[in-house]
CSV table of C-alpha atoms and ligand atoms in Angstrom, one decimal:
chain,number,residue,atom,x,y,z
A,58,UNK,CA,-26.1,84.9,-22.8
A,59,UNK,CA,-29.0,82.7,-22.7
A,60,UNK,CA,-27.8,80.1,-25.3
A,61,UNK,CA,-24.2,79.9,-23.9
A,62,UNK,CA,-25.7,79.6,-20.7
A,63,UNK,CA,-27.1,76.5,-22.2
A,64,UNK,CA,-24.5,75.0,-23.8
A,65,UNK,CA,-22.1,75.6,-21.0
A,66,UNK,CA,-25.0,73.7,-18.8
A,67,UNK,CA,-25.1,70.9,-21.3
A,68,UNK,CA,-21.4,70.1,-21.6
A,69,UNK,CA,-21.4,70.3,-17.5
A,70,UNK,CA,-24.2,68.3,-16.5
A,71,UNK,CA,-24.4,66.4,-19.3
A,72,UNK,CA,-22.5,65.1,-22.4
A,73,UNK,CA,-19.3,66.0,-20.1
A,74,UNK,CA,-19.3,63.7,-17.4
A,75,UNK,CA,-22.0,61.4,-18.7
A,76,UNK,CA,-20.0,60.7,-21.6
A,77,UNK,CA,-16.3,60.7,-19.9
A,78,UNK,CA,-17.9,57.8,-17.3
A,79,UNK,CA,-19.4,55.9,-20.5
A,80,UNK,CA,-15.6,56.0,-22.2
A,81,UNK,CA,-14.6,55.1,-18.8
A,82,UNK,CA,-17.3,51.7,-18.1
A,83,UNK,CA,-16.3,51.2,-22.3
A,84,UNK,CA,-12.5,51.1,-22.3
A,85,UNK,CA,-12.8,48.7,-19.0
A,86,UNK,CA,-15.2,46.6,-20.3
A,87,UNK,CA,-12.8,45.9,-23.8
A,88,UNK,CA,-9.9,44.9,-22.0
A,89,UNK,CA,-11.6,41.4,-20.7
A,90,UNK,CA,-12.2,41.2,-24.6
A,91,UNK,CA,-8.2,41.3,-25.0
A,92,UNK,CA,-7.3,39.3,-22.5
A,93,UNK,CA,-9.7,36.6,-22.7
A,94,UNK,CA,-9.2,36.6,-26.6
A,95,UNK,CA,-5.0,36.6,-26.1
A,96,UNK,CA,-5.6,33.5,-23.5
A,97,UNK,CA,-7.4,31.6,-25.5
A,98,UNK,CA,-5.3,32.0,-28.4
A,99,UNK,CA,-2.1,30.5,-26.6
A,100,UNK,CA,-4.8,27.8,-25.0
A,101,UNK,CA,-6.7,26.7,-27.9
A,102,UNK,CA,-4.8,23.1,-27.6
A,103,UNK,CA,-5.9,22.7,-24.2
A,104,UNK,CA,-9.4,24.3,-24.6
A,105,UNK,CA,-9.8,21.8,-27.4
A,106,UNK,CA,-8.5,18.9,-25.1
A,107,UNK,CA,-11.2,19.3,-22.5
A,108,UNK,CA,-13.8,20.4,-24.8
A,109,UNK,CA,-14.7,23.4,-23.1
A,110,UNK,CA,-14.9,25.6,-26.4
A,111,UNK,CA,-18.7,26.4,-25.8
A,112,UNK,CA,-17.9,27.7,-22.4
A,113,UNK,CA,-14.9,30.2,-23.8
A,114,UNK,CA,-17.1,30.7,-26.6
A,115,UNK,CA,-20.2,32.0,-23.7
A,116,UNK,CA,-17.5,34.0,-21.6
A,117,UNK,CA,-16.5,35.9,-25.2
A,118,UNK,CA,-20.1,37.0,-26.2
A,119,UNK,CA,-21.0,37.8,-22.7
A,120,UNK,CA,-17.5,39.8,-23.0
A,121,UNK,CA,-19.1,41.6,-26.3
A,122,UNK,CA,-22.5,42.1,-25.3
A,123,UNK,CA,-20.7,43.9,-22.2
A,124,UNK,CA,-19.0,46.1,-24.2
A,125,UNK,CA,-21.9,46.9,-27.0
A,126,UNK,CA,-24.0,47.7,-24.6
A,127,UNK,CA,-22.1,50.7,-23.5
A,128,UNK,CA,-20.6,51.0,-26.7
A,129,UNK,CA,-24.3,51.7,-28.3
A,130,UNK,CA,-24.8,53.5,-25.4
A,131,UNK,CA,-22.3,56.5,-25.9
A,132,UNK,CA,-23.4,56.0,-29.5
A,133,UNK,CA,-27.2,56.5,-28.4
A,134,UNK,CA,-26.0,60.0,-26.1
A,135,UNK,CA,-23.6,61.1,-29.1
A,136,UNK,CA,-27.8,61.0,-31.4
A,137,UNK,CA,-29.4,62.6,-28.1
A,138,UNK,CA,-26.5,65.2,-27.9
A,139,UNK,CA,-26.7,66.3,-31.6
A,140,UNK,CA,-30.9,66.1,-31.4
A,141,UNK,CA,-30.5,69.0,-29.0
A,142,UNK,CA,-28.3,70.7,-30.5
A,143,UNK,CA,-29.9,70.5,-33.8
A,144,UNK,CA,-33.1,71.7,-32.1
A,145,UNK,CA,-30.5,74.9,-30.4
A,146,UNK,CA,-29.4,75.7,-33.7
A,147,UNK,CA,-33.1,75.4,-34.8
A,148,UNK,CA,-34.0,77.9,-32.6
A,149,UNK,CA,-31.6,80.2,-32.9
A,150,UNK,CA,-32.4,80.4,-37.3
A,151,UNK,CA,-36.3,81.1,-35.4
A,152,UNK,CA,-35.5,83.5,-33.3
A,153,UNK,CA,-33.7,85.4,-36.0
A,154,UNK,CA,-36.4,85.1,-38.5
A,155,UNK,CA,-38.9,86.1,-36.1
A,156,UNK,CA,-37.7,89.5,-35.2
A,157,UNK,CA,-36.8,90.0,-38.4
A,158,UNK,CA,-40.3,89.2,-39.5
A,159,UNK,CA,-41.6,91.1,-36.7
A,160,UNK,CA,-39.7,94.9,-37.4
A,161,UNK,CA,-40.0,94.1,-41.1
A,162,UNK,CA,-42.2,97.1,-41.2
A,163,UNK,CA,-39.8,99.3,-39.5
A,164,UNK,CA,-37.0,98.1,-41.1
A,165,UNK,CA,-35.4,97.9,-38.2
A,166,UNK,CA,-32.8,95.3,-38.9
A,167,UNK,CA,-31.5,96.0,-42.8
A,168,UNK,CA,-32.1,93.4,-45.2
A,169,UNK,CA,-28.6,92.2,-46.1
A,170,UNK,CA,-28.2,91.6,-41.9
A,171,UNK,CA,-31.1,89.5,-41.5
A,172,UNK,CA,-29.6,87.5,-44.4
A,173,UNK,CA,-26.2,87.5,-42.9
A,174,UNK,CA,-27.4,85.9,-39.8
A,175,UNK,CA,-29.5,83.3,-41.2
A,176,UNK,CA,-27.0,81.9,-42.6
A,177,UNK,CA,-24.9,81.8,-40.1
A,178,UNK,CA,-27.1,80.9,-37.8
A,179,UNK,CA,-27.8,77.6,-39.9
A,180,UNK,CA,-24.4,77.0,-39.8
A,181,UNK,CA,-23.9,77.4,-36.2
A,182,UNK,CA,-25.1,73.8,-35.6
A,183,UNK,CA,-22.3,72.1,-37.1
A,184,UNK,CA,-19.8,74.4,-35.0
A,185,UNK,CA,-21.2,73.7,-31.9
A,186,UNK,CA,-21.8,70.2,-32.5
A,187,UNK,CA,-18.3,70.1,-33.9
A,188,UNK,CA,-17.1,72.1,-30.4
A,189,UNK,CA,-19.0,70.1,-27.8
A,190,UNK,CA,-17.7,66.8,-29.7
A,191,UNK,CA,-13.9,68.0,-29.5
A,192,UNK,CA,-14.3,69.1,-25.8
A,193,UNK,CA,-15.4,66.0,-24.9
A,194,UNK,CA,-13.0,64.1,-27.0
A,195,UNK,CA,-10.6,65.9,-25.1
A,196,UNK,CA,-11.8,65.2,-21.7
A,197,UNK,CA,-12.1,61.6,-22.7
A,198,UNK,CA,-8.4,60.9,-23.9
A,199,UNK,CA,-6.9,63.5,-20.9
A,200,UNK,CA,-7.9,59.7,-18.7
A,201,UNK,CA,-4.5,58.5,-20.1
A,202,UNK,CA,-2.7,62.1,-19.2
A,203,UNK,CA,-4.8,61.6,-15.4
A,204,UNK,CA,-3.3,57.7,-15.4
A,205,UNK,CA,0.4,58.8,-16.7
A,206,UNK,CA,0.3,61.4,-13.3
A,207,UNK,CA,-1.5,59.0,-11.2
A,208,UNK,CA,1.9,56.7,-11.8
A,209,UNK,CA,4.2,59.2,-11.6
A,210,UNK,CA,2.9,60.8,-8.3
A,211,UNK,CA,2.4,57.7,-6.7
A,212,UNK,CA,4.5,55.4,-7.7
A,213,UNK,CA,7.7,55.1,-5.7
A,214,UNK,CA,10.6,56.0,-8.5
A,215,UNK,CA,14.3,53.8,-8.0
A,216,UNK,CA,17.1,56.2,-6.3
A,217,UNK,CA,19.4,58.4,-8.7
A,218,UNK,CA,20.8,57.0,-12.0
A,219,UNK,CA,23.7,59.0,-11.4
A,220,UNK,CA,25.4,61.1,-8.8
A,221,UNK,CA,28.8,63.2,-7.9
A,222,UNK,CA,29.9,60.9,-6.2
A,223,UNK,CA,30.3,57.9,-8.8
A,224,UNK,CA,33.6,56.8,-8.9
A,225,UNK,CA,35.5,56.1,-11.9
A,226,UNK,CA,34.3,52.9,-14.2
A,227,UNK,CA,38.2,52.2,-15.4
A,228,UNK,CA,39.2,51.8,-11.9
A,229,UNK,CA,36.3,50.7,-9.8
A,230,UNK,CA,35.7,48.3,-8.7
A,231,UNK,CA,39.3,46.5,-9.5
A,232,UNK,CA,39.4,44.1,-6.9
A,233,UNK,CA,35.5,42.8,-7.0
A,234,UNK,CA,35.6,42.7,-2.6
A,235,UNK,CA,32.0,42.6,-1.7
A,236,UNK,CA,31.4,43.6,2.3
A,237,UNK,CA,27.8,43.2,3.5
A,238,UNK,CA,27.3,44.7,6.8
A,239,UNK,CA,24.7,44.5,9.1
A,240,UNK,CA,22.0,44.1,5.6
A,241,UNK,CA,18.3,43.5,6.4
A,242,UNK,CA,16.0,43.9,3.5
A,243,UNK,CA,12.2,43.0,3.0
A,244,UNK,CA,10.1,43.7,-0.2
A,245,UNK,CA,7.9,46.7,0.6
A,246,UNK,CA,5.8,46.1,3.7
A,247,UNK,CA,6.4,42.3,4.1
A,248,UNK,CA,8.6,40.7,7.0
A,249,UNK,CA,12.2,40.8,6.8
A,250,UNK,CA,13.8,39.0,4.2
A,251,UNK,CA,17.2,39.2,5.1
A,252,UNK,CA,18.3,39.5,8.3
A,253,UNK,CA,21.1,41.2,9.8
A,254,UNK,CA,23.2,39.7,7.1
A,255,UNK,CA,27.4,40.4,8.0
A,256,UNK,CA,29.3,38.6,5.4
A,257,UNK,CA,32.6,39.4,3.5
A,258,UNK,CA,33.8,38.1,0.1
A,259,UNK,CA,37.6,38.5,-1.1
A,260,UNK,CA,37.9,39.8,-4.5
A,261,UNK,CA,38.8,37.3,-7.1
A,262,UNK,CA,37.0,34.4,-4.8
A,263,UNK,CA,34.4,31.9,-6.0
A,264,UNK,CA,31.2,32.1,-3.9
A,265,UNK,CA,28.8,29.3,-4.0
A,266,UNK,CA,25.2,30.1,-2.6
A,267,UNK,CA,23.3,27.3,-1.4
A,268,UNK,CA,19.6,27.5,0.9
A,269,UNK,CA,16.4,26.2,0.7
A,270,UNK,CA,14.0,27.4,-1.7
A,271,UNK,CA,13.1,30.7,-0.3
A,272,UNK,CA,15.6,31.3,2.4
A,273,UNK,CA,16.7,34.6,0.7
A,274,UNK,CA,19.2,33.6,-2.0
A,275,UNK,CA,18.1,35.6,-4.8
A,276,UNK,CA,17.0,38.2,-2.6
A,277,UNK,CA,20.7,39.0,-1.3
A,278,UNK,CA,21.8,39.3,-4.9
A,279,UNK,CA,18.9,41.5,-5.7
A,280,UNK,CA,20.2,43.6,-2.5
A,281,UNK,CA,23.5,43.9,-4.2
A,282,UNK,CA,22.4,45.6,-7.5
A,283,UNK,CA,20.0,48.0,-5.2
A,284,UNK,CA,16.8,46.5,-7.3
A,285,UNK,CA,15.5,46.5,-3.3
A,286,UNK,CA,17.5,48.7,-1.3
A,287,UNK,CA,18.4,47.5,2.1
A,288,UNK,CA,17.2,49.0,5.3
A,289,UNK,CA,18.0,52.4,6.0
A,290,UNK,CA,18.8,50.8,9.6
A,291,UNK,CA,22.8,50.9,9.6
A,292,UNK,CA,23.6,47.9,7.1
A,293,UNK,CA,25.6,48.5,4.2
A,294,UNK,CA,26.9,46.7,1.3
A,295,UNK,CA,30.3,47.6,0.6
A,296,UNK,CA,32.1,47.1,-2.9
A,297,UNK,CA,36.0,47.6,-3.2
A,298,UNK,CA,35.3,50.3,0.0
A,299,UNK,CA,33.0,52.0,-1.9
A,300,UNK,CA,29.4,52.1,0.1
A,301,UNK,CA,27.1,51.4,-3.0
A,302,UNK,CA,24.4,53.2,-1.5
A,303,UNK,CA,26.3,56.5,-2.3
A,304,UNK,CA,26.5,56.5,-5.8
A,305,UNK,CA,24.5,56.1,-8.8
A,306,UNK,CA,22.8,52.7,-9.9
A,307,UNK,CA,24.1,53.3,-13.2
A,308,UNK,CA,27.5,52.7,-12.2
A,309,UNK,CA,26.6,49.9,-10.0
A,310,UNK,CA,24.9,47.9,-12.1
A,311,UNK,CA,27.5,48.4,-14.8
A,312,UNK,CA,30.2,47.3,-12.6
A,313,UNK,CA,27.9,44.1,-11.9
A,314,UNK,CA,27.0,41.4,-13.8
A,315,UNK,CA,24.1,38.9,-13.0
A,316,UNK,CA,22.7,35.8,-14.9
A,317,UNK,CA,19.1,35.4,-13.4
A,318,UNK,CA,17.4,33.0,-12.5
A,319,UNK,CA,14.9,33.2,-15.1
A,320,UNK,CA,17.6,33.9,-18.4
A,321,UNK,CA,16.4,37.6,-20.1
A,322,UNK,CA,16.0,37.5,-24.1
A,323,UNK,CA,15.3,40.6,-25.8
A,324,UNK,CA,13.1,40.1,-29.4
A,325,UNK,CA,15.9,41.5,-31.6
A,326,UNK,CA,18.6,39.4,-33.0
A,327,UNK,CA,21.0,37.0,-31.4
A,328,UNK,CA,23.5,39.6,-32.1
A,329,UNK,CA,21.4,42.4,-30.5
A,330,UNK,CA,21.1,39.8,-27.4
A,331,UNK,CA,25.2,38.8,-26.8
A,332,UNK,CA,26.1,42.9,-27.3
A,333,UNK,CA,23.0,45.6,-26.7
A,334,UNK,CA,25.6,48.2,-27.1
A,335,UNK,CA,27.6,47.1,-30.4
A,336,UNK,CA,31.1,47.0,-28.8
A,337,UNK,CA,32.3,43.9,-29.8
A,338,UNK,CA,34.0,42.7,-32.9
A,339,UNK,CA,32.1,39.9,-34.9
A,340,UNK,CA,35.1,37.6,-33.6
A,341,UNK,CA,34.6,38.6,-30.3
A,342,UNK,CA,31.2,37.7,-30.4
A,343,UNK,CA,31.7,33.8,-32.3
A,344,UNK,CA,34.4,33.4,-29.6
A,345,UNK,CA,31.7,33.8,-26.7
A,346,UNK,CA,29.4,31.7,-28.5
A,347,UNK,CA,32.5,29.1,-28.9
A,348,UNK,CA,32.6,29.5,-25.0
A,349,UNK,CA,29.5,28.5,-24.3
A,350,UNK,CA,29.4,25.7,-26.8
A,351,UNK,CA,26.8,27.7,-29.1
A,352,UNK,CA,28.8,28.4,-32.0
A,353,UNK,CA,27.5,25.1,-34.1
A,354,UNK,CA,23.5,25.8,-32.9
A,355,UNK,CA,23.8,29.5,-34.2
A,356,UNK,CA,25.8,28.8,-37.3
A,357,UNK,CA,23.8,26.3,-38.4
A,358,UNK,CA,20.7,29.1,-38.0
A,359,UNK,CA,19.7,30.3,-41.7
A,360,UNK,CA,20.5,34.3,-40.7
A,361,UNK,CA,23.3,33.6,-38.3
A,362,UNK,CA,24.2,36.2,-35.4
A,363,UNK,CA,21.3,38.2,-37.2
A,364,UNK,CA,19.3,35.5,-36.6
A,365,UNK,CA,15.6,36.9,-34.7
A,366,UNK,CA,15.1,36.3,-31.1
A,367,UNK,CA,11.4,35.6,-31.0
A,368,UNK,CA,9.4,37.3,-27.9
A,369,UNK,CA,10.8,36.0,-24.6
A,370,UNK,CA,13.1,34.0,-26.6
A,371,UNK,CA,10.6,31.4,-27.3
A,372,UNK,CA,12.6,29.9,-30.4
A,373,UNK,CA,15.4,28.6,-27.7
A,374,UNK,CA,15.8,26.8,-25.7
A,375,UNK,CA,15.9,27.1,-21.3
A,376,UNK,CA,18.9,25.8,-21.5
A,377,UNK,CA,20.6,27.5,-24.9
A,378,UNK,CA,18.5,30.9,-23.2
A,379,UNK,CA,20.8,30.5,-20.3
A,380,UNK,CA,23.9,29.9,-22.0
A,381,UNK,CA,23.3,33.0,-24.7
A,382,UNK,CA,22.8,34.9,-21.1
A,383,UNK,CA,26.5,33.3,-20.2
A,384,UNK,CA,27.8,34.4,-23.6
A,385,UNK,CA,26.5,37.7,-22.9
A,386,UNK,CA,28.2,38.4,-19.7
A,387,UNK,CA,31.4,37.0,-20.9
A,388,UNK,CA,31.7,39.7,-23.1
A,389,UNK,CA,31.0,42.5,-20.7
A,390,UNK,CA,33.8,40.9,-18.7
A,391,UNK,CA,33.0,42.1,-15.1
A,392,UNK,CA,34.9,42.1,-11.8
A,393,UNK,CA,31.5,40.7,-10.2
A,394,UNK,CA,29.7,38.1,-11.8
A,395,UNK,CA,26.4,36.8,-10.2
A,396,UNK,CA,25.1,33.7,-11.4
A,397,UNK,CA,21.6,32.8,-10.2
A,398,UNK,CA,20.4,29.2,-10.9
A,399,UNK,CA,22.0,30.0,-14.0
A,400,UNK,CA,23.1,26.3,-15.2
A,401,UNK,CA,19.7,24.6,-13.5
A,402,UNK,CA,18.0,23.6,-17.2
A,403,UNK,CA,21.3,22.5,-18.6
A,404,UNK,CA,22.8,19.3,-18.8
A,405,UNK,CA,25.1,17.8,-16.4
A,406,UNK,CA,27.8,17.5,-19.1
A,407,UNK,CA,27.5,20.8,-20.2
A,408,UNK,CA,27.2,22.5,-17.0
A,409,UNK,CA,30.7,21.0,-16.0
A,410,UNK,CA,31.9,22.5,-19.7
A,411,UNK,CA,30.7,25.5,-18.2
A,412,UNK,CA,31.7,25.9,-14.9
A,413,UNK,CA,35.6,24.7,-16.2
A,414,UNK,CA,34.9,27.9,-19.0
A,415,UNK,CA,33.5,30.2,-16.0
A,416,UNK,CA,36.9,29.3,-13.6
A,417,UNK,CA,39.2,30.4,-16.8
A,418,UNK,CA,37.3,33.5,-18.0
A,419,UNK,CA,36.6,35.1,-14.8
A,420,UNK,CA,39.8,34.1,-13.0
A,421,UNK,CA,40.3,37.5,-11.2
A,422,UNK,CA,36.2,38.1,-11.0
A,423,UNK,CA,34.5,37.0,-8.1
A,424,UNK,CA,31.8,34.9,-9.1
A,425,UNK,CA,28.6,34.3,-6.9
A,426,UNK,CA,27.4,30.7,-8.0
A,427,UNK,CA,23.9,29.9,-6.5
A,428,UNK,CA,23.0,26.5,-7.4
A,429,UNK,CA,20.7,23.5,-5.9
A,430,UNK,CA,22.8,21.4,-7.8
A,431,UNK,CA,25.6,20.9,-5.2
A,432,UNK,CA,28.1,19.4,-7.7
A,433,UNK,CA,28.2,23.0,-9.6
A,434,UNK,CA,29.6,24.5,-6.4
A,435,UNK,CA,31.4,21.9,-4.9
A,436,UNK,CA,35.1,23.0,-6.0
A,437,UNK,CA,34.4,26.6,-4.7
A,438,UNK,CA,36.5,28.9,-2.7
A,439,UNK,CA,33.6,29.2,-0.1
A,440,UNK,CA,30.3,28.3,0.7
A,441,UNK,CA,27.3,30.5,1.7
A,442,UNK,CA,24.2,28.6,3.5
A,443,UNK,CA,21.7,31.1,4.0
A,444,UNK,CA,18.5,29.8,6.5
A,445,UNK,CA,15.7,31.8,6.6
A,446,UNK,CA,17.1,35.4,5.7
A,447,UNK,CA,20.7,34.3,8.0
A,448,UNK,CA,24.0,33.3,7.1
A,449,UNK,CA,23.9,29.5,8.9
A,450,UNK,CA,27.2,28.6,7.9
A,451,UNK,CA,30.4,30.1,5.7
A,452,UNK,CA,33.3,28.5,4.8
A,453,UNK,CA,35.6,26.2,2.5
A,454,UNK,CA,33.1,22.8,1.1
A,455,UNK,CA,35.2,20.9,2.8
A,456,UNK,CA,35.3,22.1,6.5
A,457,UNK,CA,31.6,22.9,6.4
A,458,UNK,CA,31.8,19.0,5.5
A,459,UNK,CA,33.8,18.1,8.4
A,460,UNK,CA,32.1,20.3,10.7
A,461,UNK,CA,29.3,18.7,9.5
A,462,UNK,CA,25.9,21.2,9.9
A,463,UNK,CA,23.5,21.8,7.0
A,464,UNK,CA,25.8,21.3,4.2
A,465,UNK,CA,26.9,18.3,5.3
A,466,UNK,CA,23.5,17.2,5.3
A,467,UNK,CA,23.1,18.8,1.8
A,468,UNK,CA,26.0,16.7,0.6
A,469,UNK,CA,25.1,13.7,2.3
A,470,UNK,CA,21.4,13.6,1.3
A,471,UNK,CA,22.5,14.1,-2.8
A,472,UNK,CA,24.9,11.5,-3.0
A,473,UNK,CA,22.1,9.2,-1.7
A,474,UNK,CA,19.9,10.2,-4.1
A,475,UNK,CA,22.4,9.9,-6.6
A,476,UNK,CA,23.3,6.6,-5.4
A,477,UNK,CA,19.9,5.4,-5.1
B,542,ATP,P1,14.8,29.8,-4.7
B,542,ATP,O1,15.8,28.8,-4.3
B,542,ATP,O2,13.5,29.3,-4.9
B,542,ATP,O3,15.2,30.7,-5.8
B,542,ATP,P2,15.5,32.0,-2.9
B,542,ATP,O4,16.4,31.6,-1.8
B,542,ATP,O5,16.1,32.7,-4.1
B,542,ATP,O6,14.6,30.8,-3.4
B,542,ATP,P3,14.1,34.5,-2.5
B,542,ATP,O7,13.6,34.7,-3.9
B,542,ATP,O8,15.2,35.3,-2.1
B,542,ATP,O9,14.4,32.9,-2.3
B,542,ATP,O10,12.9,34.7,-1.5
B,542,ATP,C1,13.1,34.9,-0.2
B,542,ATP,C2,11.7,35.4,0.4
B,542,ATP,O11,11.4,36.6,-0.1
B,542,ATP,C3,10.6,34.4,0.1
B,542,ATP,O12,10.0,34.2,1.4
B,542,ATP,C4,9.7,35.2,-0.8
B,542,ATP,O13,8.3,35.0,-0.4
B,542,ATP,C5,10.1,36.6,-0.6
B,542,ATP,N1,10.1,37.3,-1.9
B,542,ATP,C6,10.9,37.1,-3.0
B,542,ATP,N2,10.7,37.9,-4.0
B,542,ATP,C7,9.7,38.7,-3.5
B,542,ATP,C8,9.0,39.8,-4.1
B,542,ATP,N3,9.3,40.3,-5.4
B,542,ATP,N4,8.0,40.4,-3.4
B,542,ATP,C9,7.7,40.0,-2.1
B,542,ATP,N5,8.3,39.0,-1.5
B,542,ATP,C10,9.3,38.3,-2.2
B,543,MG,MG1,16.0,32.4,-6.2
């Protein structure tokens, strides 16, 4: 038992933890090595510019000598490790020889035995060295098994993808009524957000959205597709009658469609980015383009609509990123549409072209404009002002004009600017 006793004490105290903890120092003390090496790479102009290479340069190698240092480190216990158990396997290939040697006279232990364990016992090195390495190995890489349940334990997971009680896509929602009710929302532990929203949109209506930078605009939109759910105090968010906090998010968020504020490119093809789910004819999809005046950029493009989206969609432009996000949306043809900022980086021309293509296509959708430029949402239905996480005003442009409050200031304020 002695030996096992041994190993068993090794592993534990040992090569075990000790060698876990050094993966554990190593694998933090690479990523700096990444990250630094990743920053500099899309920074070498302006590293260049200020001619701070030698101090990059000193934080890599002080990054490197980090990491070899525990990198020779577990190398230097892997040699101390295999020493000992050299020296154990050593001993073992003794001990046998000795007693043999010892009750040679008696022949106590036949020849062909003796021989049997010799051998083996030479051999045992490499197993147990071969073992102890593998146990460890295995304790080392179960960190990313310990970090995949650390996530899923602790992580708060989004409410159910699906449920009973989802109605049917082909008829809901038909009309596009949106009913907020008594909505307050914050972002996990911070102050209130929204607050006490009450506000009602008619389906088929054109919403414009118009606050100060921070005063909850993208926030209530982010309330509508559940991304934060709303207090559990009593508010709800009604679509077509249906509380959306009853069914699944799957069918809520296909029922919705939302062009955010910062337009989302997927590295695939242009293709891949106007129609994830390869429903639409190739005419459907040069029609959308047409639509938003993209047809001649793309066409000109040496692989067409199979042209590659580079990461982020780096190869486009803001502007042409928010217009392939428009395109996109026109073909999913929803009864909602949210647009978030989604014409800020294009030109006044074109956003006009736009807004005129928006009115036709989604006639009988309710569109939710948010905009700082006021002339995008100036022929709306109705306007939203939200102050501060309230509703401070609601109603056609031109009696919140008359009235005149905030967005007659608003109004007021660009045309002297625009004047000026
Ligand atoms: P902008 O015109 O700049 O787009 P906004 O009206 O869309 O502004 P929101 O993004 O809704 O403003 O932000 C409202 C408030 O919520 C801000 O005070 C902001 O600090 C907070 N907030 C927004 N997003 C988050 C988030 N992800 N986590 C925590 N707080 C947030
Ligand atoms: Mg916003």
């Amino acid at each position: 038992m002695a030996p096992i006793g041994y190993i068993n004490y090794v592993i534990q105290k040992w090569f075990r933890r000790s060698s876990t903890e050094l993966q554990r120092a190593a694998s933090v003390a690479a990523s700096p090595i990444f990250t630094d090496f990743s920053q500099m790479l899309s920074g070498t102009s302006t590293i260049r510019a200020y001619g701070k290479q030698a101090k990059f340069f000193g934080s890599c190698t002080s990054n490197f000598d980090k990491f070899n240092s525990l990198f020779s480190s577990i190398q230097q216990a892997n040699f101390w490790l295999s020493l000992r158990l050299d020296l154990m396997g050593g001993s073992v290939g003794a001990i046998i020889g000795g007693v043999a040697l010892a009750t040679n006279d008696a022949n106590f232990i036949p020849a062909g035995w003796v021989g049997l364990a010799l051998s083996y016992s030479i051999e045992v090195t490499s197993y147990l060295k071969h073992g102890v390495r593998m146990m460890a190995q295995v304790e080392a890489e179960m960190n990313s098994v310990e970090r995949v349940l650390y996530y899923s334990n602790n992580v708060e997971s989004e409410a159910a993808f699906e449920t009973k009680l989802d109605p049917d896509p082909s008829e809901w929602p038909s009309k596009g009524e949106i009913e907020i009710q008594h909505a307050s929302m914050r972002y996990r532990d911070g102050p209130l957000v929204l607050k006490d929203i009450t506000v009602s949109f008619k389906g088929g209506e054109k919403i414009g959205v118009v606050g100060r930078t921070g005063s909850g605009k993208s926030s209530l939109m982010s309330a509508l597709f559940r991304i934060t759910e709303i207090e559990p105090d009593g508010g709800k968010v009604l679509i077509d009658g249906v509380n959306v906090a009853n069914i699944g998010l799957k069918s809520l968020r296909l029922s919705l469609s939302i062009i955010p504020q910062d337009p989302v490119m997927f590295s695939n093809t242009v293709r891949y980015n106007l129609d994830p789910f390869e429903e639409k004819s190739e005419y459907d999809l040069w029609d959308a383009l047409k639509k938003v005046q993209l047809a001649e950029v793309i066409a000109v493009m040496p692989d067409g609509l199979d042209e590659q989206v580079a990461e982020g969609g780096e190869n486009f432009s803001q502007g042409q990123r928010q217009l392939l996000c428009i395109a996109r949306s026109l073909l999913k043809k929803p009864k909602i549409l949210v647009m978030d900022e989604a014409t800020a980086s294009i030109d006044n021309t074109t956003d006009a072209a736009i807004q005129q293509m928006i009115r036709e296509n989604f006639a009988d959708a309710t569109v939710l404009t948010i905009a700082h430029r006021l002339n995008t949402i100036m022929d709306s239905d109705r306007v939203l002002v939200l102050g501060d996480g309230n509703v401070a005003e609601f109603d056609s442009p031109s009696a919140l004009i008359g009235q005149g409050g905030i967005f007659a200031s608003m109004v007021e304020k660009s045309k002297q600017a625009h004047d000026s």
